[in-house]
Amino acid sequence: MKGILGRKLGMTTLYKDGKAFGVTVVKAGPCTVVQKKTLEGGEYDAIQVGFEELTPERAKKILTKPLVKKFEAAKVKPHRVLKEFKVGNINDYTVGDIIEVGVFSEGEKVDVTGYSKGRGFSGAMKRWNFRGGEASHGAKFHRELGSVGNHTEPAKIWKGKKMPGQYGNEKKTIKNLTVVKVDAENGLIAIYGAVPGARGGLLVIKSATR
């Protein structure tokens, strides 16, 4: 299992072997190993990595005091983001190691996790793709939700009913995407297909699980 954190830069087209690929470009890494968790220590084999290095002055402004102390105890520079990855062999890592985008190679399959674009409070037609009412003249029902209740018994609206509400800003994982190109020098990785979130959104890239 390999993993790295990155920021989505946007989409473009890459040409390879005479074919055009619509890819998402991600600025990935470098990530620093901040903590090791082991099975012998009563937990599980995993590493905690930090992403986006901060100056000590900036860290004191935006991080909590326990997090600042955590970085100081590990003797690594403070980072904006912390993320945990389960690993197969914990002995391959030590605190302070740097993980760069070069851990992935072209043609490799990855799972990408991010948060979808937040669209705020949305109606039922936009949120759930409902048909709505007639658009013709004389119709008095256009974009409303419609009937949601029951008859006299049980005389309530069932929990989980598709209704207007918060749309987007949900954690999404797109599985089995293909790495088209890795630019280790500039810390860039091009992934075939679309991934969740807007430009600048945080992404977690891991080895595909299936």
PDB file of C-alpha atoms in Angstrom:
ATOM      1  CA  MET A   1       0.000   0.000   0.000  1.00  0.00           C
ATOM      2  CA  LYS A   2       1.364   3.403  -1.055  1.00  0.00           C
ATOM      3  CA  GLY A   3      -0.170   6.795  -0.454  1.00  0.00           C
ATOM      4  CA  ILE A   4       0.469  10.501  -0.875  1.00  0.00           C
ATOM      5  CA  LEU A   5      -1.407  13.783  -0.427  1.00  0.00           C
ATOM      6  CA  GLY A   6      -1.799  16.458  -3.073  1.00  0.00           C
ATOM      7  CA  ARG A   7      -3.720  19.434  -4.408  1.00  0.00           C
ATOM      8  CA  LYS A   8      -5.822  19.297  -7.554  1.00  0.00           C
ATOM      9  CA  LEU A   9      -4.519  21.688 -10.231  1.00  0.00           C
ATOM     10  CA  GLY A  10      -7.062  21.023 -12.966  1.00  0.00           C
ATOM     11  CA  MET A  11      -7.601  18.956 -16.106  1.00  0.00           C
ATOM     12  CA  THR A  12      -5.800  18.856 -19.428  1.00  0.00           C
ATOM     13  CA  THR A  13      -5.130  16.539 -22.371  1.00  0.00           C
ATOM     14  CA  LEU A  14      -2.037  14.369 -22.728  1.00  0.00           C
ATOM     15  CA  TYR A  15      -1.060  12.526 -25.897  1.00  0.00           C
ATOM     16  CA  LYS A  16       0.592   9.141 -25.588  1.00  0.00           C
ATOM     17  CA  ASP A  17       1.145   6.494 -28.267  1.00  0.00           C
ATOM     18  CA  GLY A  18      -1.097   8.414 -30.659  1.00  0.00           C
ATOM     19  CA  LYS A  19      -4.006   8.549 -28.203  1.00  0.00           C
ATOM     20  CA  ALA A  20      -5.499  11.506 -26.317  1.00  0.00           C
ATOM     21  CA  PHE A  21      -6.101  11.146 -22.584  1.00  0.00           C
ATOM     22  CA  GLY A  22      -8.181  13.539 -20.502  1.00  0.00           C
ATOM     23  CA  VAL A  23      -6.206  13.710 -17.267  1.00  0.00           C
ATOM     24  CA  THR A  24      -6.370  15.425 -13.888  1.00  0.00           C
ATOM     25  CA  VAL A  25      -3.076  17.008 -12.861  1.00  0.00           C
ATOM     26  CA  VAL A  26      -2.251  16.862  -9.139  1.00  0.00           C
ATOM     27  CA  LYS A  27       0.577  18.585  -7.282  1.00  0.00           C
ATOM     28  CA  ALA A  28       1.446  15.692  -4.961  1.00  0.00           C
ATOM     29  CA  GLY A  29       3.855  15.688  -2.030  1.00  0.00           C
ATOM     30  CA  PRO A  30       6.328  15.937  -0.599  1.00  0.00           C
ATOM     31  CA  CYS A  31       4.927  14.330   2.549  1.00  0.00           C
ATOM     32  CA  THR A  32       6.849  13.771   5.785  1.00  0.00           C
ATOM     33  CA  VAL A  33       6.405  10.760   8.065  1.00  0.00           C
ATOM     34  CA  VAL A  34       5.395  12.240  11.433  1.00  0.00           C
ATOM     35  CA  GLN A  35       4.400   9.126  13.407  1.00  0.00           C
ATOM     36  CA  LYS A  36       4.537   5.332  13.216  1.00  0.00           C
ATOM     37  CA  LYS A  37       1.842   3.095  14.664  1.00  0.00           C
ATOM     38  CA  THR A  38       2.649  -0.581  15.168  1.00  0.00           C
ATOM     39  CA  LEU A  39       0.780  -3.747  15.982  1.00  0.00           C
ATOM     40  CA  GLU A  40       3.237  -4.406  18.794  1.00  0.00           C
ATOM     41  CA  GLY A  41       2.343  -1.037  20.284  1.00  0.00           C
ATOM     42  CA  GLY A  42      -1.272  -2.080  20.677  1.00  0.00           C
ATOM     43  CA  GLU A  43      -2.578  -0.404  17.522  1.00  0.00           C
ATOM     44  CA  TYR A  44      -1.979  -1.378  13.867  1.00  0.00           C
ATOM     45  CA  ASP A  45       0.718  -0.930  11.244  1.00  0.00           C
ATOM     46  CA  ALA A  46       0.286   2.574   9.866  1.00  0.00           C
ATOM     47  CA  ILE A  47       2.152   5.809   9.290  1.00  0.00           C
ATOM     48  CA  GLN A  48       0.927   9.355   9.800  1.00  0.00           C
ATOM     49  CA  VAL A  49       2.219  11.810   7.226  1.00  0.00           C
ATOM     50  CA  GLY A  50       2.221  15.584   7.072  1.00  0.00           C
ATOM     51  CA  PHE A  51       1.593  17.682   3.977  1.00  0.00           C
ATOM     52  CA  GLU A  52       2.253  21.369   3.210  1.00  0.00           C
ATOM     53  CA  GLU A  53       5.071  22.497   5.463  1.00  0.00           C
ATOM     54  CA  LEU A  54       4.511  25.529   7.680  1.00  0.00           C
ATOM     55  CA  THR A  55       6.855  27.993   9.347  1.00  0.00           C
ATOM     56  CA  PRO A  56       6.876  27.840  13.169  1.00  0.00           C
ATOM     57  CA  GLU A  57       5.254  31.284  13.334  1.00  0.00           C
ATOM     58  CA  ARG A  58       2.467  30.278  10.950  1.00  0.00           C
ATOM     59  CA  ALA A  59       1.966  26.960  12.718  1.00  0.00           C
ATOM     60  CA  LYS A  60       1.314  28.668  16.046  1.00  0.00           C
ATOM     61  CA  LYS A  61      -1.426  30.738  14.405  1.00  0.00           C
ATOM     62  CA  ILE A  62      -3.387  28.028  12.607  1.00  0.00           C
ATOM     63  CA  LEU A  63      -2.600  24.798  14.493  1.00  0.00           C
ATOM     64  CA  THR A  64      -3.720  23.767  17.954  1.00  0.00           C
ATOM     65  CA  LYS A  65      -1.144  23.599  20.726  1.00  0.00           C
ATOM     66  CA  PRO A  66      -1.294  19.761  20.944  1.00  0.00           C
ATOM     67  CA  LEU A  67      -0.495  19.509  17.221  1.00  0.00           C
ATOM     68  CA  VAL A  68       2.431  21.925  17.551  1.00  0.00           C
ATOM     69  CA  LYS A  69       3.787  19.825  20.439  1.00  0.00           C
ATOM     70  CA  LYS A  70       3.305  16.668  18.363  1.00  0.00           C
ATOM     71  CA  PHE A  71       5.570  17.997  15.610  1.00  0.00           C
ATOM     72  CA  GLU A  72       8.119  19.182  18.142  1.00  0.00           C
ATOM     73  CA  ALA A  73       8.217  15.751  19.806  1.00  0.00           C
ATOM     74  CA  ALA A  74       8.725  14.067  16.412  1.00  0.00           C
ATOM     75  CA  LYS A  75      11.467  16.594  15.561  1.00  0.00           C
ATOM     76  CA  VAL A  76       9.901  17.400  12.199  1.00  0.00           C
ATOM     77  CA  LYS A  77       8.670  20.713  10.826  1.00  0.00           C
ATOM     78  CA  PRO A  78       4.948  21.472  11.326  1.00  0.00           C
ATOM     79  CA  HIS A  79       2.552  20.738   8.459  1.00  0.00           C
ATOM     80  CA  ARG A  80      -0.891  21.981   7.585  1.00  0.00           C
ATOM     81  CA  VAL A  81      -2.454  18.539   6.890  1.00  0.00           C
ATOM     82  CA  LEU A  82      -2.073  15.195   8.671  1.00  0.00           C
ATOM     83  CA  LYS A  83      -3.234  11.913   7.177  1.00  0.00           C
ATOM     84  CA  GLU A  84      -2.835   8.273   8.147  1.00  0.00           C
ATOM     85  CA  PHE A  85      -2.006   5.419   5.772  1.00  0.00           C
ATOM     86  CA  LYS A  86      -2.030   1.731   6.620  1.00  0.00           C
ATOM     87  CA  VAL A  87       1.103   0.029   5.325  1.00  0.00           C
ATOM     88  CA  GLY A  88       2.172  -3.555   4.728  1.00  0.00           C
ATOM     89  CA  ASN A  89       5.663  -3.336   6.228  1.00  0.00           C
ATOM     90  CA  ILE A  90       6.043  -0.679   8.900  1.00  0.00           C
ATOM     91  CA  ASN A  91       9.819  -1.288   9.046  1.00  0.00           C
ATOM     92  CA  ASP A  92      10.198   0.344   5.627  1.00  0.00           C
ATOM     93  CA  TYR A  93       9.528   3.745   7.206  1.00  0.00           C
ATOM     94  CA  THR A  94      11.115   5.916   9.869  1.00  0.00           C
ATOM     95  CA  VAL A  95       9.949   9.216  11.336  1.00  0.00           C
ATOM     96  CA  GLY A  96      11.257  12.051   9.189  1.00  0.00           C
ATOM     97  CA  ASP A  97      11.236  10.122   5.894  1.00  0.00           C
ATOM     98  CA  ILE A  98      10.087  12.095   2.844  1.00  0.00           C
ATOM     99  CA  ILE A  99       7.479  10.537   0.523  1.00  0.00           C
ATOM    100  CA  GLU A 100       7.478  12.000  -2.977  1.00  0.00           C
ATOM    101  CA  VAL A 101       5.335  11.455  -6.046  1.00  0.00           C
ATOM    102  CA  GLY A 102       7.992   9.153  -7.506  1.00  0.00           C
ATOM    103  CA  VAL A 103       6.596   6.291  -5.403  1.00  0.00           C
ATOM    104  CA  PHE A 104       3.989   5.876  -8.162  1.00  0.00           C
ATOM    105  CA  SER A 105       4.782   4.838 -11.717  1.00  0.00           C
ATOM    106  CA  GLU A 106       3.091   5.193 -15.096  1.00  0.00           C
ATOM    107  CA  GLY A 107       0.373   2.638 -15.739  1.00  0.00           C
ATOM    108  CA  GLU A 108      -0.258   2.015 -12.041  1.00  0.00           C
ATOM    109  CA  LYS A 109      -3.838   1.868 -10.713  1.00  0.00           C
ATOM    110  CA  VAL A 110      -4.795   4.246  -7.890  1.00  0.00           C
ATOM    111  CA  ASP A 111      -7.791   5.222  -5.764  1.00  0.00           C
ATOM    112  CA  VAL A 112      -8.327   8.975  -5.346  1.00  0.00           C
ATOM    113  CA  THR A 113     -10.328  10.445  -2.454  1.00  0.00           C
ATOM    114  CA  GLY A 114     -11.523  14.030  -2.142  1.00  0.00           C
ATOM    115  CA  TYR A 115     -14.532  16.189  -1.316  1.00  0.00           C
ATOM    116  CA  SER A 116     -16.991  16.988  -4.093  1.00  0.00           C
ATOM    117  CA  LYS A 117     -17.836  20.595  -4.933  1.00  0.00           C
ATOM    118  CA  GLY A 118     -20.213  22.117  -2.375  1.00  0.00           C
ATOM    119  CA  ARG A 119     -23.398  23.471  -3.968  1.00  0.00           C
ATOM    120  CA  GLY A 120     -25.117  24.707  -0.835  1.00  0.00           C
ATOM    121  CA  PHE A 121     -28.822  24.295  -0.121  1.00  0.00           C
ATOM    122  CA  SER A 122     -30.424  22.930  -3.303  1.00  0.00           C
ATOM    123  CA  GLY A 123     -33.926  21.987  -4.390  1.00  0.00           C
ATOM    124  CA  ALA A 124     -35.082  18.445  -5.061  1.00  0.00           C
ATOM    125  CA  MET A 125     -34.761  18.737  -8.853  1.00  0.00           C
ATOM    126  CA  LYS A 126     -31.107  19.772  -8.727  1.00  0.00           C
ATOM    127  CA  ARG A 127     -30.177  17.562  -5.790  1.00  0.00           C
ATOM    128  CA  TRP A 128     -31.982  14.352  -6.806  1.00  0.00           C
ATOM    129  CA  ASN A 129     -32.657  14.911 -10.529  1.00  0.00           C
ATOM    130  CA  PHE A 130     -36.448  14.876 -10.042  1.00  0.00           C
ATOM    131  CA  ARG A 131     -38.547  15.494 -13.144  1.00  0.00           C
ATOM    132  CA  GLY A 132     -40.684  18.319 -11.729  1.00  0.00           C
ATOM    133  CA  GLY A 133     -44.096  19.370 -12.976  1.00  0.00           C
ATOM    134  CA  GLU A 134     -45.376  20.483 -16.366  1.00  0.00           C
ATOM    135  CA  ALA A 135     -43.721  23.529 -17.913  1.00  0.00           C
ATOM    136  CA  SER A 136     -46.814  24.508 -19.929  1.00  0.00           C
ATOM    137  CA  HIS A 137     -49.080  27.514 -19.368  1.00  0.00           C
ATOM    138  CA  GLY A 138     -51.778  26.956 -16.810  1.00  0.00           C
ATOM    139  CA  ALA A 139     -49.783  24.453 -14.795  1.00  0.00           C
ATOM    140  CA  LYS A 140     -49.287  25.542 -11.201  1.00  0.00           C
ATOM    141  CA  PHE A 141     -46.699  22.911 -10.311  1.00  0.00           C
ATOM    142  CA  HIS A 142     -43.245  23.380 -11.833  1.00  0.00           C
ATOM    143  CA  ARG A 143     -40.186  22.864  -9.620  1.00  0.00           C
ATOM    144  CA  GLU A 144     -41.746  21.935  -6.290  1.00  0.00           C
ATOM    145  CA  LEU A 145     -41.045  18.698  -4.461  1.00  0.00           C
ATOM    146  CA  GLY A 146     -44.543  17.222  -4.586  1.00  0.00           C
ATOM    147  CA  SER A 147     -46.275  15.038  -2.035  1.00  0.00           C
ATOM    148  CA  VAL A 148     -44.013  13.724   0.721  1.00  0.00           C
ATOM    149  CA  GLY A 149     -46.389  12.606   3.483  1.00  0.00           C
ATOM    150  CA  ASN A 150     -48.481   9.504   4.156  1.00  0.00           C
ATOM    151  CA  HIS A 151     -52.161   8.880   4.778  1.00  0.00           C
ATOM    152  CA  THR A 152     -53.768   8.990   8.208  1.00  0.00           C
ATOM    153  CA  GLU A 153     -51.660   6.013   9.191  1.00  0.00           C
ATOM    154  CA  PRO A 154     -48.730   6.473   9.969  1.00  0.00           C
ATOM    155  CA  ALA A 155     -49.275  10.209   9.332  1.00  0.00           C
ATOM    156  CA  LYS A 156     -45.614  11.164   9.162  1.00  0.00           C
ATOM    157  CA  ILE A 157     -42.758  11.739   6.730  1.00  0.00           C
ATOM    158  CA  TRP A 158     -40.389   8.788   6.660  1.00  0.00           C
ATOM    159  CA  LYS A 159     -36.777   9.397   7.623  1.00  0.00           C
ATOM    160  CA  GLY A 160     -34.435   9.486   4.623  1.00  0.00           C
ATOM    161  CA  LYS A 161     -36.990  10.969   2.221  1.00  0.00           C
ATOM    162  CA  LYS A 162     -35.369  12.685  -0.771  1.00  0.00           C
ATOM    163  CA  MET A 163     -35.962  16.370  -0.130  1.00  0.00           C
ATOM    164  CA  PRO A 164     -34.215  19.748  -0.581  1.00  0.00           C
ATOM    165  CA  GLY A 165     -31.052  20.197   1.477  1.00  0.00           C
ATOM    166  CA  GLN A 166     -27.260  20.369   1.467  1.00  0.00           C
ATOM    167  CA  TYR A 167     -25.893  19.179  -1.877  1.00  0.00           C
ATOM    168  CA  GLY A 168     -22.241  18.356  -2.498  1.00  0.00           C
ATOM    169  CA  ASN A 169     -19.246  18.695  -0.172  1.00  0.00           C
ATOM    170  CA  GLU A 170     -19.273  14.930   0.389  1.00  0.00           C
ATOM    171  CA  LYS A 171     -16.308  12.604   0.699  1.00  0.00           C
ATOM    172  CA  LYS A 172     -15.968  10.667  -2.570  1.00  0.00           C
ATOM    173  CA  THR A 173     -13.532   7.991  -3.734  1.00  0.00           C
ATOM    174  CA  ILE A 174     -12.946   7.212  -7.413  1.00  0.00           C
ATOM    175  CA  LYS A 175     -11.405   3.774  -7.769  1.00  0.00           C
ATOM    176  CA  ASN A 176      -9.047   2.165 -10.270  1.00  0.00           C
ATOM    177  CA  LEU A 177      -7.846   5.266 -12.084  1.00  0.00           C
ATOM    178  CA  THR A 178      -4.704   4.951 -14.199  1.00  0.00           C
ATOM    179  CA  VAL A 179      -1.549   7.006 -13.736  1.00  0.00           C
ATOM    180  CA  VAL A 180      -0.665   8.357 -17.182  1.00  0.00           C
ATOM    181  CA  LYS A 181       2.432  10.380 -16.308  1.00  0.00           C
ATOM    182  CA  VAL A 182       4.634  11.126 -13.296  1.00  0.00           C
ATOM    183  CA  ASP A 183       6.815  14.246 -13.234  1.00  0.00           C
ATOM    184  CA  ALA A 184       8.989  13.586 -10.188  1.00  0.00           C
ATOM    185  CA  GLU A 185      11.107  16.689 -10.762  1.00  0.00           C
ATOM    186  CA  ASN A 186       8.136  19.042 -10.408  1.00  0.00           C
ATOM    187  CA  GLY A 187       6.081  16.845  -8.076  1.00  0.00           C
ATOM    188  CA  LEU A 188       3.228  16.360 -10.555  1.00  0.00           C
ATOM    189  CA  ILE A 189       1.116  13.312 -11.326  1.00  0.00           C
ATOM    190  CA  ALA A 190      -1.379  13.030 -14.219  1.00  0.00           C
ATOM    191  CA  ILE A 191      -4.299  10.677 -13.567  1.00  0.00           C
ATOM    192  CA  TYR A 192      -6.595   9.480 -16.359  1.00  0.00           C
ATOM    193  CA  GLY A 193     -10.138  10.687 -15.661  1.00  0.00           C
ATOM    194  CA  ALA A 194     -11.867  13.129 -13.331  1.00  0.00           C
ATOM    195  CA  VAL A 195     -11.416  13.192  -9.562  1.00  0.00           C
ATOM    196  CA  PRO A 196     -13.614  14.811  -6.877  1.00  0.00           C
ATOM    197  CA  GLY A 197     -13.444  18.446  -5.904  1.00  0.00           C
ATOM    198  CA  ALA A 198     -12.615  21.861  -7.258  1.00  0.00           C
ATOM    199  CA  ARG A 199      -9.208  23.178  -8.247  1.00  0.00           C
ATOM    200  CA  GLY A 200      -7.059  23.515  -5.177  1.00  0.00           C
ATOM    201  CA  GLY A 201      -8.918  20.784  -3.300  1.00  0.00           C
ATOM    202  CA  LEU A 202      -7.054  18.301  -1.125  1.00  0.00           C
ATOM    203  CA  LEU A 203      -6.728  14.785  -2.560  1.00  0.00           C
ATOM    204  CA  VAL A 204      -5.570  11.477  -1.120  1.00  0.00           C
ATOM    205  CA  ILE A 205      -3.954   9.160  -3.684  1.00  0.00           C
ATOM    206  CA  LYS A 206      -3.488   5.521  -2.685  1.00  0.00           C
ATOM    207  CA  SER A 207      -2.692   2.241  -4.387  1.00  0.00           C
ATOM    208  CA  ALA A 208      -5.859   0.663  -5.783  1.00  0.00           C
ATOM    209  CA  THR A 209      -7.411  -1.882  -3.437  1.00  0.00           C
ATOM    210  CA  ARG A 210      -8.977  -3.982  -6.200  1.00  0.00           C
TER     211      ARG A 210
END
